[in-house]
């Protein structure tokens, strides 16, 4: 018998890194752009500063997305918060700061925006980042109608998130779909498998659903592919193309 699918109170359209390509990724400015394009769910990447403050950043190093240099894990929150995380994108965003997770949680909750919190640990800090981000999610979203979806490529982070906040929904992120995806999803008590869209087929979507899980795909930037995946039953897609792929008005 097919198990029932877990609750999925999420939009099928998720703005990747907040504002996709239209704004500096993982900033509050990106969230404003995502909201202005009608998105009601954002994905963003969270890691810890040297002094254990949760911030939004994708890369291990600050170089690509700020005017600073070096590994994020070596910088204190004060050092990170003084960086310009907007100018690399365009002059319109000059001076945009690195976002704190606390500020993004406050903004999204206040505006009824659902979140996929991707736990993106600095190298070597997988377990502690999973634990701290899950603790913060529990605190920031206590009593919320829609809980954040926690996800990670890093299984030690997911395991810690499960231990610290077992009630919060989790998704396993994979670069390539492993043969034992059913076992891994069960191990971490996940509700969803988040895959590279290149691996998405109708058969895989059906198999994941038949196993009792949701499935989402990153990063879908071709509108025809987005339509195809959603027609196949993909539960959600992450996109950078906020003007072309978005919730219907
Ligand atoms: O969470 C979906 C997607 O963001 C995973 O890849 O590298 O963009 O964080 P990445
Ligand atoms: Mg991400």
Short mmCIF file of C-alpha atoms and ligand atoms in Angstrom, two decimals:
data_model
loop_
_atom_site.label_atom_id
_atom_site.label_comp_id
_atom_site.label_asym_id
_atom_site.label_seq_id
_atom_site.Cartn_x
_atom_site.Cartn_y
_atom_site.Cartn_z
CA UNK A 1 0.00 0.00 0.00
CA UNK A 2 1.26 3.48 -0.83
CA UNK A 3 2.07 5.50 2.32
CA UNK A 4 0.38 8.89 2.64
CA UNK A 5 2.43 11.86 1.54
CA UNK A 6 3.69 14.15 4.31
CA UNK A 7 2.18 17.59 4.73
CA UNK A 8 3.62 20.09 2.29
CA UNK A 9 2.41 23.57 3.19
CA UNK A 10 4.81 25.09 0.68
CA UNK A 11 4.60 26.89 -2.61
CA UNK A 12 5.63 24.99 -5.75
CA UNK A 13 7.70 28.07 -6.65
CA UNK A 14 10.71 28.80 -4.45
CA UNK A 15 12.93 31.85 -5.00
CA UNK A 16 16.49 30.53 -4.95
CA UNK A 17 18.78 32.41 -2.54
CA UNK A 18 15.94 34.88 -1.96
CA UNK A 19 16.02 36.89 -5.15
CA UNK A 20 17.50 34.56 -7.74
CA UNK A 21 19.60 36.44 -10.28
CA UNK A 22 17.84 39.76 -9.72
CA UNK A 23 19.52 40.72 -6.47
CA UNK A 24 22.59 39.87 -4.41
CA UNK A 25 22.00 36.34 -3.18
CA UNK A 26 21.16 35.57 0.43
CA UNK A 27 20.54 39.18 1.46
CA UNK A 28 17.48 40.94 2.81
CA UNK A 29 17.43 42.98 -0.39
CA UNK A 30 17.07 39.70 -2.27
CA UNK A 31 14.10 38.80 -0.09
CA UNK A 32 12.43 42.11 -0.93
CA UNK A 33 12.90 41.42 -4.64
CA UNK A 34 11.56 37.88 -4.26
CA UNK A 35 8.49 39.15 -2.45
CA UNK A 36 7.95 41.87 -5.05
CA UNK A 37 7.86 39.16 -7.72
CA UNK A 38 5.08 37.35 -5.92
CA UNK A 39 7.10 34.58 -4.31
CA UNK A 40 5.78 33.27 -1.02
CA UNK A 41 8.68 30.92 -0.34
CA UNK A 42 12.43 31.48 -0.30
CA UNK A 43 15.44 29.21 -0.13
CA UNK A 44 18.64 30.50 1.45
CA UNK A 45 21.95 29.17 2.76
CA UNK A 46 22.91 29.44 6.44
CA UNK A 47 26.31 28.97 8.07
CA UNK A 48 28.02 30.08 11.29
CA UNK A 49 30.49 32.89 11.83
CA UNK A 50 33.64 32.16 13.83
CA UNK A 51 31.77 33.25 16.94
CA UNK A 52 28.74 31.11 16.14
CA UNK A 53 26.30 33.67 14.78
CA UNK A 54 24.13 32.27 11.98
CA UNK A 55 24.40 34.24 8.75
CA UNK A 56 23.35 33.80 5.15
CA UNK A 57 26.11 32.90 2.69
CA UNK A 58 26.53 30.25 0.03
CA UNK A 59 30.28 29.90 -0.43
CA UNK A 60 32.93 28.80 2.06
CA UNK A 61 34.83 32.01 1.27
CA UNK A 62 33.43 35.54 1.32
CA UNK A 63 35.27 36.60 -1.85
CA UNK A 64 32.63 36.05 -4.54
CA UNK A 65 29.68 37.68 -2.77
CA UNK A 66 31.30 40.40 -0.68
CA UNK A 67 34.18 42.87 -0.83
CA UNK A 68 36.09 40.80 1.73
CA UNK A 69 38.56 37.97 1.41
CA UNK A 70 39.06 34.56 2.94
CA UNK A 71 37.03 31.85 4.63
CA UNK A 72 33.79 32.87 6.31
CA UNK A 73 34.60 30.51 9.19
CA UNK A 74 37.56 32.71 10.19
CA UNK A 75 35.49 35.88 10.53
CA UNK A 76 33.52 37.07 13.52
CA UNK A 77 29.95 38.24 13.06
CA UNK A 78 31.11 41.84 13.50
CA UNK A 79 33.67 41.41 10.72
CA UNK A 80 31.09 39.80 8.43
CA UNK A 81 28.48 42.46 9.13
CA UNK A 82 30.88 45.20 8.00
CA UNK A 83 31.27 43.65 4.53
CA UNK A 84 29.49 44.92 1.42
CA UNK A 85 27.47 41.99 0.11
CA UNK A 86 25.69 43.97 -2.62
CA UNK A 87 28.20 45.75 -4.85
CA UNK A 88 29.39 42.53 -6.52
CA UNK A 89 25.91 42.20 -7.99
CA UNK A 90 25.26 45.76 -9.13
CA UNK A 91 25.61 49.37 -8.02
CA UNK A 92 21.94 49.48 -7.06
CA UNK A 93 22.72 47.19 -4.14
CA UNK A 94 25.95 48.82 -2.95
CA UNK A 95 26.38 48.55 0.79
CA UNK A 96 23.85 45.78 1.29
CA UNK A 97 25.08 43.90 4.36
CA UNK A 98 25.54 40.19 4.90
CA UNK A 99 22.18 39.07 6.30
CA UNK A 100 21.87 37.61 9.76
CA UNK A 101 19.62 34.59 10.00
CA UNK A 102 17.75 36.35 12.79
CA UNK A 103 16.87 39.31 10.54
CA UNK A 104 15.73 37.05 7.71
CA UNK A 105 13.61 34.94 10.05
CA UNK A 106 11.97 38.08 11.39
CA UNK A 107 11.30 39.46 7.89
CA UNK A 108 9.90 36.25 6.46
CA UNK A 109 7.67 35.52 9.45
CA UNK A 110 6.35 39.09 9.49
CA UNK A 111 5.48 38.84 5.80
CA UNK A 112 4.01 35.33 5.72
CA UNK A 113 6.84 33.94 3.60
CA UNK A 114 7.73 30.27 3.96
CA UNK A 115 11.39 29.29 4.15
CA UNK A 116 13.67 26.50 3.05
CA UNK A 117 16.64 26.90 5.35
CA UNK A 118 19.55 25.18 3.66
CA UNK A 119 22.17 24.30 6.27
CA UNK A 120 25.42 25.09 4.44
CA UNK A 121 28.17 24.52 7.02
CA UNK A 122 31.67 25.86 6.80
CA UNK A 123 33.98 22.88 6.20
CA UNK A 124 34.53 20.90 9.38
CA UNK A 125 31.57 22.45 11.19
CA UNK A 126 28.83 20.22 9.78
CA UNK A 127 27.36 18.77 12.97
CA UNK A 128 27.55 21.92 15.11
CA UNK A 129 26.01 24.00 12.33
CA UNK A 130 23.15 21.53 11.92
CA UNK A 131 22.49 21.62 15.64
CA UNK A 132 22.63 25.41 15.99
CA UNK A 133 20.56 26.19 12.90
CA UNK A 134 17.90 23.71 14.01
CA UNK A 135 17.88 25.26 17.50
CA UNK A 136 17.43 28.70 16.00
CA UNK A 137 14.68 27.51 13.65
CA UNK A 138 12.82 26.10 16.63
CA UNK A 139 13.17 29.42 18.45
CA UNK A 140 12.44 31.76 15.54
CA UNK A 141 9.45 29.84 14.18
CA UNK A 142 7.85 28.75 17.46
CA UNK A 143 4.09 28.82 17.02
CA UNK A 144 4.32 29.52 13.29
CA UNK A 145 1.57 28.07 11.11
CA UNK A 146 4.13 27.02 8.50
CA UNK A 147 7.43 25.66 9.78
CA UNK A 148 10.67 26.15 7.88
CA UNK A 149 11.88 23.22 5.80
CA UNK A 150 15.45 22.39 6.83
CA UNK A 151 17.70 20.84 4.20
CA UNK A 152 21.35 19.99 3.70
CA UNK A 153 23.76 18.15 1.47
CA UNK A 154 25.69 17.38 4.65
CA UNK A 155 24.23 14.34 6.36
CA UNK A 156 25.91 15.04 9.75
CA UNK A 157 24.14 18.41 9.73
CA UNK A 158 20.83 16.78 8.96
CA UNK A 159 21.35 14.20 11.69
CA UNK A 160 21.96 16.95 14.24
CA UNK A 161 18.96 18.93 13.03
CA UNK A 162 16.86 15.82 13.55
CA UNK A 163 18.23 15.35 17.06
CA UNK A 164 17.76 18.98 18.13
CA UNK A 165 14.42 19.74 16.45
CA UNK A 166 12.84 16.44 15.42
CA UNK A 167 9.47 18.11 14.84
CA UNK A 168 10.76 20.41 12.10
CA UNK A 169 10.50 19.02 8.56
CA UNK A 170 13.71 18.05 6.80
CA UNK A 171 14.81 17.41 3.23
CA UNK A 172 17.88 15.56 2.03
CA UNK A 173 19.72 17.52 -0.65
CA UNK A 174 21.66 15.44 -3.16
CA UNK A 175 24.02 16.32 -6.00
CA UNK A 176 23.27 12.93 -7.60
CA UNK A 177 20.39 10.73 -6.58
CA UNK A 178 21.93 7.84 -4.59
CA UNK A 179 20.68 4.31 -5.14
CA UNK A 180 19.75 4.09 -1.44
CA UNK A 181 17.74 7.33 -1.29
CA UNK A 182 14.87 5.56 0.48
CA UNK A 183 17.16 4.45 3.33
CA UNK A 184 18.76 7.88 3.65
CA UNK A 185 15.43 9.70 3.77
CA UNK A 186 14.21 7.30 6.43
CA UNK A 187 17.44 7.59 8.44
CA UNK A 188 17.06 11.35 8.87
CA UNK A 189 13.28 11.35 9.15
CA UNK A 190 13.00 13.47 6.03
CA UNK A 191 9.81 14.57 4.32
CA UNK A 192 11.46 15.33 0.98
CA UNK A 193 14.28 14.65 -1.44
CA UNK A 194 15.71 17.78 -3.05
CA UNK A 195 17.43 16.90 -6.31
CA UNK A 196 19.31 18.50 -9.16
CA UNK A 197 16.71 19.18 -11.82
CA UNK A 198 18.90 17.46 -14.39
CA UNK A 199 18.13 14.14 -12.67
CA UNK A 200 14.38 14.68 -12.61
CA UNK A 201 12.21 12.23 -14.50
CA UNK A 202 8.51 11.43 -14.22
CA UNK A 203 9.48 7.94 -13.07
CA UNK A 204 11.66 9.26 -10.23
CA UNK A 205 8.94 11.64 -9.06
CA UNK A 206 6.45 8.78 -9.03
CA UNK A 207 8.89 6.52 -7.16
CA UNK A 208 9.57 9.16 -4.48
CA UNK A 209 5.86 9.76 -4.03
CA UNK A 210 5.16 6.04 -3.92
CA UNK A 211 7.73 5.75 -1.13
CA UNK A 212 5.85 8.41 0.85
CA UNK A 213 8.09 11.43 0.29
CA UNK A 214 7.91 14.79 -1.41
CA UNK A 215 10.39 15.86 -4.07
CA UNK A 216 11.76 19.25 -5.12
CA UNK A 217 14.27 20.26 -7.81
CA UNK A 218 16.99 22.90 -8.01
CA UNK A 219 17.75 25.01 -9.94
CA UNK A 220 15.16 25.33 -12.70
CA UNK A 221 15.78 28.35 -14.89
CA UNK A 222 14.07 27.27 -18.13
CA UNK A 223 10.32 28.05 -18.09
CA UNK A 224 9.49 25.04 -20.31
CA UNK A 225 11.38 22.72 -17.96
CA UNK A 226 9.57 24.26 -14.99
CA UNK A 227 6.21 23.53 -16.61
CA UNK A 228 7.29 20.00 -17.44
CA UNK A 229 8.46 19.21 -13.91
CA UNK A 230 5.36 20.65 -12.27
CA UNK A 231 3.12 18.77 -14.73
CA UNK A 232 4.92 15.55 -13.75
CA UNK A 233 4.02 16.24 -10.14
CA UNK A 234 7.24 17.77 -8.81
CA UNK A 235 6.24 19.30 -5.49
CA UNK A 236 8.43 22.40 -5.83
CA UNK A 237 11.10 23.97 -7.98
CA UNK A 238 13.82 26.40 -7.01
CA UNK A 239 14.45 29.14 -9.54
CA UNK A 240 16.81 32.04 -10.18
CA UNK A 241 14.58 33.42 -12.95
CA UNK A 242 12.05 35.24 -10.86
CA UNK A 243 10.60 37.26 -13.71
CA UNK A 244 9.98 34.22 -15.93
CA UNK A 245 9.12 31.41 -13.50
CA UNK A 246 6.86 32.46 -10.67
CA UNK A 247 3.53 31.96 -8.97
CA UNK A 248 0.58 33.01 -11.09
CA UNK A 249 -0.67 36.47 -10.26
O1 LIG B 1 18.71 24.11 -1.83
C1 LIG B 1 18.72 24.06 -3.21
C2 LIG B 1 20.00 24.60 -3.78
O2 LIG B 1 20.25 25.87 -3.25
C3 LIG B 1 21.18 23.72 -3.55
O3 LIG B 1 22.34 24.14 -4.18
O4 LIG B 1 24.55 25.17 -4.23
O5 LIG B 1 22.55 26.54 -4.76
O6 LIG B 1 22.98 25.81 -2.44
P1 LIG B 1 23.13 25.49 -3.88
MG1 LIG B 2 21.19 26.65 -1.49
#
